[in-house]
Amino acid sequence: MHEKNIDLLCEEARRLLKTEIDFLKKMQDESGVIVQAHEGESQTFDRDSILKHGEVLKGELTKLEELEMVLAVVGTMKAGKSTTINAIVGTEVLPNRNRPMTALPTLIRHTPGQTEPVLKFDNNTPINDLMSTLHKIVQSSKAKDYVDDLKRNPDMEELIALIDRKATFKPIYQGSESIFWFLKSLNDLVRLCGDMQVDFPFTSYDEIHEMPVIEVEFVHLREMKATNGRLTLLDTPGPNEAGQQHLRKMLKEQLTKASAVLAILDFTQLKSDADAEVRRELEEIAGVAEGRLFTLVNKFDQKDRHGDDEEQVKAFVSEKLMEGRIEKSHVFPVSSKWGYLANRARNELFVNKKLPDATEHSWVVDFAEEAFGRRWESKIGDAEEVKHAADELWKDSLFTEPMEKVIHAAHAGAAAYAIDSAAAKLIDIAKRADNFLGLRESALTKSARELQKHIAELQKDMEKIAASEKVTVNKVNEMLAGLTKGTGALFGQIEKNALETLATYFKEGKRQERILAEEKKRSKKSETEDHWGGGLFSSTLRSISSSSRKSSSSIDVDFDPSSPIIKFDGQKEARVL
């Protein structure tokens, strides 16, 4: 009956997920509804964010197909994330190194019967294509000095050798040693791309089905009843790992997509800036992961007698650090180191009835020193002593409570967790869409009303302008009429004055013309007398000449008072006037 209800709920969740995915796609395709945000802007829905929301829902759909509960494990560098995952699994599936190891999100999936871990990397094409690109770069003469410098680092020297011989990553790696090599090489490859400013194909690994996955049986789940769901841990890149800023964005995306979140904090660094970065990321997804957010406060074994006890640490983390965003009952002070060593020792006893040779396995020495002290050699060969010491070390690690309340509960309720996670994502994105569309509708309504208001104000302004224009035209016409009248009188006076002046000049000119004509006449008379001389004969000739000039005086003088033309003999006489 229970399984039938799970199936019905799962089917309904899938239907709702597909409906919301289609809805987001329609929002994106509809012109004018979703736009591309400008650089530096942040919007609830733009063409980039709506794709991310769609990816989240598709991820939930994928998890529902297998009823997979994905528990994301997040922690800052040196907080003990890898050790914690190894403690949960019961064997060393992740290597412990002094530097970060999680370059890509990696899944660790509980697989009953898989005692030896196996890593599957089906989506290896993007990485192998990257290796081909890097091969061309390191072979170039320009990169020779840089490559030679890189080879001084043993890890990078090994990676460069792989690139030189055009090596590729395989789809399967069997056993812990092979898995460690793969994860180390992948991490070194990310670092190399960062140094050489070559783009690493991170976007090819942002979905559950695209990530590397380690399949192994979780020791503590071995005896539990099989369920119709499955539990998977998601090892996420820390926000401060390798100084890679892109990992912060990837962390946020993976936390949003996870079914639940297990945060690893360092007891010795609770108030550090590094853990503050993780808390900020957790605060952003606290609403979506409400009730599914857990915290392990690691390295609690380093507490001295003056330090806070378990209850005080729980209260401090819940109320102070996370400001009530995580329940007190979801905070667990632990020692991941003790939990890992104890769990692994108990698993070895269960499988092989004894611990392996301490000279070949360093973890055995670590376990013996923690469980027995410095004089462990005399006790490490006694299986009963080892079992008792492992049980006591496990008890001291305080891992029993989180294993039962988080890991066992997640495994037993994986199907319910998967459905609950899908429902939470559906509700969160639906609310975002509803708020976005509501704000758009409100903004459009407000804009329309404001537009109508502006139009009415514009019409009033136009009426005012028209009235003002009419008044202005009348005033201008009046001014033009007055100006025309005044101008006519002025021009009449100017014309009168001009005519009078011209008449005066003409009168004077005619007088000058008459004077010149008379002078010319006298001059000619004098010239005649001089020509004929004295005596009776000359007197007679002058008389005849005089009589002749009197009969043609008008021709000799050449002056007509009634003529409108003033005549001068030359320019000189005209200039005098």
XYZ file of C-alpha atoms in Angstrom:
577
model
C 0.000 0.000 0.000
C 2.828 2.363 0.931
C 4.702 1.668 -2.327
C 1.512 2.232 -4.318
C 1.059 5.660 -2.718
C 4.686 6.502 -3.502
C 4.148 5.561 -7.130
C 1.023 7.732 -7.375
C 2.773 10.702 -5.775
C 5.796 10.224 -7.991
C 3.646 10.145 -11.108
C 1.840 13.330 -10.078
C 5.158 15.038 -9.286
C 6.486 14.106 -12.739
C 3.355 15.507 -14.371
C 3.690 18.786 -12.486
C 7.383 19.033 -13.286
C 6.748 18.579 -17.005
C 3.931 21.140 -16.877
C 6.117 23.733 -15.176
C 9.033 23.046 -17.526
C 6.714 23.641 -20.506
C 5.402 26.795 -18.838
C 8.928 28.189 -18.378
C 9.715 27.380 -22.003
C 6.623 29.262 -23.160
C 7.625 32.230 -21.000
C 11.036 32.200 -22.639
C 9.662 31.832 -26.182
C 6.961 34.494 -25.788
C 8.326 37.744 -27.169
C 8.557 40.546 -24.634
C 7.845 38.433 -21.538
C 11.418 37.420 -20.752
C 14.342 39.630 -21.749
C 18.091 39.365 -21.492
C 19.413 41.093 -18.380
C 22.076 43.725 -18.939
C 25.514 43.224 -17.470
C 25.514 43.810 -13.725
C 21.741 43.505 -13.444
C 19.958 40.828 -11.437
C 16.415 39.780 -12.270
C 14.081 37.077 -10.975
C 13.534 35.899 -14.528
C 15.726 36.664 -17.525
C 16.896 34.476 -20.394
C 19.793 33.078 -18.345
C 18.014 32.526 -15.039
C 14.976 30.911 -16.637
C 17.296 28.336 -18.227
C 18.744 27.597 -14.788
C 15.267 27.181 -13.312
C 14.441 24.794 -16.144
C 17.618 22.802 -15.459
C 16.696 22.485 -11.790
C 13.282 21.066 -12.685
C 14.781 18.694 -15.267
C 17.219 17.496 -12.593
C 14.306 16.778 -10.266
C 12.614 14.876 -13.080
C 15.759 12.762 -13.543
C 15.943 12.005 -9.817
C 12.299 11.003 -9.750
C 12.898 8.438 -12.486
C 15.168 6.550 -10.053
C 13.566 7.923 -6.856
C 17.037 9.201 -6.012
C 17.646 11.276 -2.911
C 20.732 13.470 -3.545
C 22.404 14.726 -0.368
C 24.831 17.500 -1.272
C 27.897 17.652 0.973
C 29.514 21.060 1.143
C 32.402 22.415 3.167
C 35.314 24.793 3.030
C 38.888 23.723 2.402
C 40.311 21.673 5.308
C 36.905 21.434 7.002
C 37.090 17.653 6.519
C 34.578 17.149 3.713
C 36.378 14.185 2.108
C 36.997 12.561 5.486
C 33.314 12.976 6.371
C 32.202 11.316 3.134
C 34.665 8.464 3.744
C 33.258 8.082 7.273
C 29.697 7.859 5.928
C 30.650 5.326 3.244
C 32.905 3.275 5.547
C 35.893 3.143 3.201
C 38.232 5.613 1.510
C 36.481 6.549 -1.723
C 37.881 10.104 -1.769
C 41.576 10.887 -1.274
C 42.697 13.172 1.524
C 45.230 15.724 0.326
C 46.520 18.998 1.689
C 45.002 20.816 -1.270
C 41.469 20.723 -2.732
C 40.459 17.663 -4.733
C 36.918 18.357 -5.932
C 37.255 20.014 -9.331
C 33.879 18.777 -10.568
C 30.754 17.797 -8.650
C 31.083 14.053 -8.070
C 28.344 11.608 -7.079
C 28.930 8.810 -4.530
C 25.997 6.433 -4.901
C 25.075 3.690 -2.451
C 25.079 0.504 -4.521
C 24.317 -2.667 -2.508
C 26.864 -5.427 -3.112
C 29.493 -3.113 -4.661
C 32.228 -3.628 -2.035
C 35.017 -2.296 -4.264
C 34.320 1.260 -5.428
C 34.049 1.898 -9.148
C 33.980 5.303 -10.837
C 31.963 5.703 -14.019
C 32.723 8.600 -16.329
C 30.476 8.115 -19.342
C 30.498 11.820 -20.203
C 34.257 11.886 -20.910
C 34.176 13.411 -24.424
C 34.384 17.108 -23.317
C 37.470 16.346 -21.172
C 39.159 14.327 -23.918
C 38.497 17.133 -26.400
C 40.134 19.484 -23.906
C 43.184 17.202 -23.720
C 43.545 17.424 -27.528
C 43.381 21.215 -27.362
C 46.006 21.345 -24.613
C 48.254 18.993 -26.605
C 48.433 21.540 -29.436
C 49.185 24.344 -26.979
C 51.974 22.612 -25.025
C 53.620 21.485 -28.270
C 53.923 25.064 -29.530
C 57.250 26.847 -29.278
C 55.636 29.806 -27.508
C 54.618 27.618 -24.564
C 57.954 25.834 -24.148
C 59.354 27.971 -21.319
C 56.051 27.937 -19.457
C 55.676 24.163 -19.810
C 59.244 23.609 -18.610
C 58.437 25.668 -15.535
C 55.279 23.638 -14.878
C 57.230 20.389 -14.991
C 59.045 21.399 -11.827
C 55.851 20.451 -9.995
C 55.635 16.609 -9.860
C 51.826 16.611 -10.230
C 51.921 18.931 -13.218
C 54.833 17.003 -14.732
C 52.688 13.861 -14.729
C 49.761 15.739 -16.306
C 51.970 17.294 -19.004
C 53.281 13.804 -19.807
C 49.691 12.604 -20.277
C 48.965 15.526 -22.586
C 52.191 14.956 -24.552
C 51.236 11.377 -25.373
C 47.634 12.329 -26.181
C 46.227 10.246 -23.333
C 42.466 10.145 -22.802
C 40.250 9.562 -19.778
C 38.506 6.194 -19.661
C 34.787 5.677 -18.940
C 35.460 3.366 -15.934
C 38.015 3.337 -13.091
C 38.011 0.325 -10.759
C 39.304 0.467 -7.178
C 40.380 3.226 -4.830
C 43.830 3.786 -6.346
C 42.478 4.261 -9.870
C 39.729 6.553 -8.585
C 42.268 8.654 -6.656
C 44.401 8.998 -9.800
C 41.403 10.102 -11.836
C 40.254 12.706 -9.294
C 43.798 14.027 -8.814
C 44.365 14.289 -12.571
C 41.030 16.025 -13.072
C 41.821 18.530 -10.335
C 45.286 19.207 -11.796
C 43.694 19.654 -15.220
C 41.383 22.356 -13.875
C 44.352 24.139 -12.308
C 46.336 23.906 -15.549
C 43.460 25.394 -17.561
C 43.249 28.254 -15.088
C 46.975 28.953 -15.361
C 46.958 28.759 -19.164
C 43.689 30.714 -19.504
C 41.979 27.862 -21.345
C 38.245 27.374 -20.781
C 37.384 24.217 -18.854
C 34.055 22.626 -19.958
C 32.254 23.086 -16.635
C 28.856 23.540 -18.272
C 29.099 19.977 -19.618
C 28.895 18.683 -16.032
C 26.130 20.692 -14.365
C 23.437 17.983 -14.533
C 23.182 14.818 -12.438
C 23.435 12.461 -15.409
C 26.566 14.252 -16.723
C 28.728 14.002 -13.584
C 31.292 11.360 -12.622
C 29.700 8.820 -10.259
C 31.359 6.489 -7.737
C 29.280 3.382 -7.025
C 30.003 1.678 -3.721
C 28.143 0.016 -0.899
C 27.754 2.213 2.182
C 28.853 0.026 5.090
C 26.218 1.309 7.519
C 23.414 0.686 5.029
C 24.463 -2.895 4.321
C 22.060 -4.474 6.766
C 19.186 -2.106 6.113
C 16.093 -3.260 4.258
C 16.122 -2.442 0.555
C 13.887 0.426 -0.463
C 12.370 1.564 -3.752
C 14.631 4.614 -3.709
C 18.373 5.169 -3.563
C 20.714 7.488 -1.647
C 23.472 9.439 -3.393
C 25.978 11.852 -1.902
C 27.042 14.828 -4.013
C 30.592 15.977 -3.341
C 30.532 19.670 -4.267
C 33.449 22.013 -4.945
C 34.049 24.288 -1.978
C 33.671 28.054 -2.479
C 37.333 28.694 -1.665
C 38.922 25.692 -3.356
C 42.022 26.456 -5.445
C 41.030 30.113 -5.555
C 38.678 29.327 -8.422
C 35.821 31.854 -8.517
C 33.781 29.740 -10.933
C 33.456 27.092 -8.207
C 31.374 29.484 -6.096
C 28.764 29.722 -8.842
C 28.854 25.955 -9.375
C 28.401 25.378 -5.620
C 25.327 27.578 -5.497
C 23.766 25.805 -8.477
C 24.408 22.338 -7.034
C 23.009 23.267 -3.623
C 19.857 24.507 -5.335
C 19.467 21.245 -7.243
C 20.104 18.894 -4.289
C 17.351 17.061 -2.419
C 18.981 17.968 0.908
C 22.207 19.601 2.067
C 24.806 18.446 4.574
C 27.164 21.288 5.490
C 30.541 20.535 7.062
C 31.836 23.257 9.387
C 35.171 23.337 11.177
C 34.739 23.491 14.957
C 38.069 25.324 15.264
C 37.071 27.918 12.623
C 33.404 28.596 13.315
C 33.873 32.347 13.083
C 36.305 32.374 10.171
C 35.688 34.142 6.862
C 35.950 30.825 5.012
C 33.019 29.222 6.816
C 31.122 32.508 6.556
C 31.167 32.047 2.769
C 29.509 28.641 3.113
C 26.921 30.048 5.500
C 26.013 32.791 3.029
C 25.458 30.191 0.324
C 23.402 28.032 2.689
C 21.252 30.978 3.744
C 20.210 31.525 0.128
C 18.878 27.980 -0.259
C 17.557 27.599 3.302
C 14.036 28.452 2.166
C 14.064 25.858 -0.615
C 15.731 23.179 1.571
C 13.589 23.917 4.610
C 13.647 20.883 6.902
C 16.298 19.253 4.710
C 19.350 21.253 5.766
C 21.830 19.550 8.157
C 25.202 20.553 9.594
C 28.111 18.514 10.933
C 30.517 20.504 13.090
C 33.703 18.570 12.427
C 36.911 18.336 14.519
C 34.932 18.349 17.757
C 37.644 15.988 19.077
C 39.900 19.066 19.313
C 37.681 20.641 21.976
C 39.543 21.354 25.201
C 38.046 21.286 28.672
C 37.159 24.974 28.416
C 35.331 24.607 25.110
C 31.573 24.448 24.527
C 29.833 21.130 24.973
C 27.545 19.492 22.393
C 24.387 21.382 23.350
C 26.170 24.716 23.431
C 27.674 24.113 19.972
C 24.262 23.129 18.566
C 22.650 26.256 19.994
C 25.475 28.491 18.789
C 25.355 27.192 15.209
C 21.558 27.177 14.972
C 20.803 30.497 16.665
C 23.919 32.601 16.117
C 25.709 31.449 12.993
C 22.679 30.434 10.935
C 20.288 32.884 12.655
C 17.544 30.300 13.073
C 17.672 29.090 9.450
C 18.612 25.584 10.589
C 16.961 23.568 13.331
C 18.990 22.844 16.441
C 18.191 19.138 16.059
C 19.872 19.227 12.635
C 23.268 20.290 14.032
C 25.729 17.514 14.964
C 29.181 18.047 16.532
C 31.373 15.139 15.328
C 34.885 13.913 14.693
C 34.936 12.789 11.058
C 38.456 11.438 11.445
C 37.482 9.135 14.298
C 34.276 8.155 12.532
C 36.128 7.258 9.313
C 38.855 5.226 11.051
C 36.372 3.364 13.276
C 33.957 2.646 10.441
C 36.697 1.409 8.130
C 38.189 -0.805 10.812
C 34.813 -2.376 11.553
C 34.212 -2.961 7.847
C 37.598 -4.691 7.457
C 36.763 -6.947 10.386
C 33.372 -7.748 8.853
C 34.830 -8.609 5.431
C 38.302 -10.023 6.237
C 38.027 -10.808 9.971
C 41.200 -8.799 10.611
C 42.916 -5.534 9.745
C 45.410 -5.386 6.851
C 49.159 -5.078 7.435
C 49.932 -1.749 9.116
C 53.220 -1.429 7.229
C 51.346 -1.321 3.908
C 48.281 0.667 4.929
C 48.893 3.959 6.724
C 45.258 4.281 7.835
C 45.711 1.214 10.066
C 48.469 3.027 11.976
C 46.242 6.108 12.264
C 43.404 3.975 13.629
C 45.635 2.110 16.072
C 47.156 5.305 17.484
C 43.705 6.891 17.966
C 42.126 3.722 19.400
C 44.990 2.255 21.502
C 47.522 5.035 21.932
C 51.226 4.856 21.300
C 51.528 1.222 22.441
C 49.155 -0.168 19.839
C 51.458 -2.821 18.363
C 50.679 -5.365 21.084
C 46.919 -5.061 20.575
C 46.408 -4.548 16.861
C 46.563 -8.305 16.118
C 43.705 -9.214 18.456
C 40.434 -9.027 16.478
C 38.307 -8.763 19.621
C 40.447 -5.965 20.987
C 40.278 -4.177 17.649
C 36.489 -4.563 17.426
C 35.987 -3.237 20.946
C 38.371 -0.305 20.305
C 36.673 0.473 16.968
C 33.240 0.505 18.623
C 34.494 2.842 21.355
C 36.162 5.128 18.805
C 32.939 5.211 16.781
C 31.009 6.109 19.901
C 33.471 8.896 20.735
C 33.203 10.254 17.168
C 29.530 11.109 17.883
C 28.680 9.870 14.398
C 25.898 7.536 15.530
C 23.272 10.292 15.775
C 23.823 11.935 12.359
C 24.135 8.515 10.691
C 20.752 7.478 12.050
C 18.937 10.812 11.676
C 20.423 11.849 8.348
C 21.965 8.972 6.400
C 19.694 6.112 7.536
C 16.619 8.324 7.325
C 17.631 9.590 3.869
C 18.139 6.029 2.640
C 14.893 4.727 4.122
C 12.918 7.690 2.840
C 14.816 8.292 -0.396
C 11.639 8.066 -2.486
C 9.743 10.425 -0.179
C 12.728 12.802 -0.081
C 12.924 12.780 -3.885
C 9.223 13.644 -4.175
C 9.438 16.241 -1.387
C 12.464 17.845 -3.045
C 10.652 18.004 -6.388
C 7.589 19.537 -4.703
C 9.740 22.155 -2.931
C 11.420 23.155 -6.203
C 8.045 23.281 -7.962
C 6.588 25.571 -5.297
C 9.656 27.835 -5.137
C 9.908 28.378 -8.904
C 6.129 28.704 -9.249
C 6.147 31.446 -6.607
C 8.976 33.214 -8.376
C 7.092 33.053 -11.667
C 3.865 34.216 -10.027
C 5.606 37.149 -8.343
C 7.399 38.025 -11.561
C 4.260 37.951 -13.684
C 2.302 39.766 -10.960
C 4.898 42.503 -10.892
C 4.898 42.668 -14.695
C 1.090 42.979 -14.718
C 1.202 45.630 -12.001
C 3.959 47.482 -13.835
C 2.057 47.346 -17.131
C -1.172 48.567 -15.489
C 0.701 51.339 -13.737
C 2.473 52.256 -16.961
C -0.850 52.398 -18.862
C -2.421 54.618 -16.222
C 0.584 56.890 -16.137
C 0.502 57.041 -19.938
C -3.167 58.091 -19.875
C -2.332 60.725 -17.282
C 0.518 62.048 -19.408
C -1.758 62.152 -22.472
C -4.403 64.190 -20.574
C -1.731 66.576 -19.317
C -0.358 66.850 -22.835
C -3.797 67.706 -24.190
C -4.182 70.453 -21.576
C -0.782 71.811 -22.515
C -1.745 71.783 -26.187
C -4.947 73.732 -25.435
C -2.956 76.265 -23.452
C -0.478 76.580 -26.291
C -3.299 77.068 -28.853
C -4.915 79.827 -26.754
C -1.562 81.481 -26.211
C -0.850 81.237 -29.929
C -4.154 82.988 -30.768
C -3.409 85.867 -28.384
C 0.097 86.122 -29.747
C -1.121 86.268 -33.389
C -3.570 89.076 -32.584
C -0.859 91.040 -30.848
C 1.514 90.492 -33.727
C -1.123 91.633 -36.267
C -1.782 94.786 -34.245
C 1.906 95.476 -34.057
C 2.287 94.883 -37.801
C -0.633 97.257 -38.595
C 0.858 99.997 -36.418
C 4.262 99.359 -37.897
C 2.869 99.572 -41.472
C 1.096 102.837 -40.715
C 4.116 104.425 -39.102
C 6.380 103.142 -41.853
C 4.092 104.600 -44.585
C 4.162 108.084 -42.976
C 7.901 107.840 -42.515
C 8.491 106.791 -46.134
C 6.159 109.614 -47.339
C 8.190 112.194 -45.467
C 11.430 110.658 -46.732
C 10.099 110.796 -50.302
C 9.024 114.443 -49.905
C 12.383 115.404 -48.476
C 14.175 113.546 -51.249
C 12.150 115.293 -53.980
C 12.718 118.704 -52.449
C 16.417 118.024 -52.197
C 16.554 116.804 -55.785
C 14.617 119.916 -57.003
C 17.094 122.173 -55.186
C 20.035 120.291 -56.703
C 18.437 120.452 -60.169
C 17.715 124.192 -59.918
C 21.271 124.834 -58.884
C 22.514 122.627 -61.671
C 20.504 124.526 -64.318
C 21.846 127.826 -62.962
C 25.384 126.549 -63.257
C 24.617 125.309 -66.753
C 23.342 128.803 -67.769
C 26.404 130.530 -66.325
C 28.737 128.195 -68.164
C 26.830 128.732 -71.399
C 27.102 132.553 -71.073
C 30.777 132.317 -70.286
C 31.244 130.162 -73.318
C 29.399 132.776 -75.463
C 31.574 135.615 -74.232
C 34.639 133.554 -74.818
C 33.699 132.898 -78.429
C 32.937 136.643 -79.072
C 36.315 137.653 -77.837
C 37.995 135.043 -80.008
C 36.118 136.408 -83.144
C 37.171 140.014 -82.557
C 40.709 138.985 -82.214
C 40.494 137.037 -85.413
C 39.185 139.802 -87.729
C 41.214 142.692 -86.419
C 40.394 146.529 -86.944
C 39.399 148.723 -89.895
C 36.321 149.195 -91.876
C 36.465 145.773 -93.359
C 36.878 144.001 -90.136
C 34.140 146.108 -88.582
C 31.814 145.117 -91.354
C 32.652 141.439 -90.873
C 32.046 141.632 -87.110
C 28.688 143.188 -87.770
C 27.752 140.381 -90.076
C 29.023 137.789 -87.595
C 27.100 139.425 -84.740
C 23.944 139.450 -86.769
C 24.474 135.832 -87.603
C 25.022 134.842 -83.886
C 21.849 136.678 -82.822
C 19.836 134.682 -85.287
C 21.268 131.406 -83.914
C 21.840 132.235 -80.204
C 20.057 129.106 -79.022
C 22.595 127.030 -80.865
C 25.604 129.006 -79.688
C 24.640 129.103 -76.035
C 23.129 125.517 -76.000
C 21.077 126.152 -72.819
C 17.409 125.156 -72.366
C 15.899 126.059 -68.951
C 12.921 123.711 -69.484
C 15.097 120.622 -70.256
C 15.326 118.011 -67.436
C 18.915 117.373 -68.495
C 21.833 119.343 -67.123
C 24.666 119.603 -69.636
C 28.314 120.074 -68.781
C 31.343 120.202 -71.055
C 33.194 117.608 -68.990
C 33.560 115.711 -65.714
C 35.390 118.570 -64.085
C 32.426 120.953 -64.287
C 30.025 118.210 -63.100
C 32.194 117.468 -60.019
C 32.117 121.149 -59.060
C 28.364 120.900 -58.719
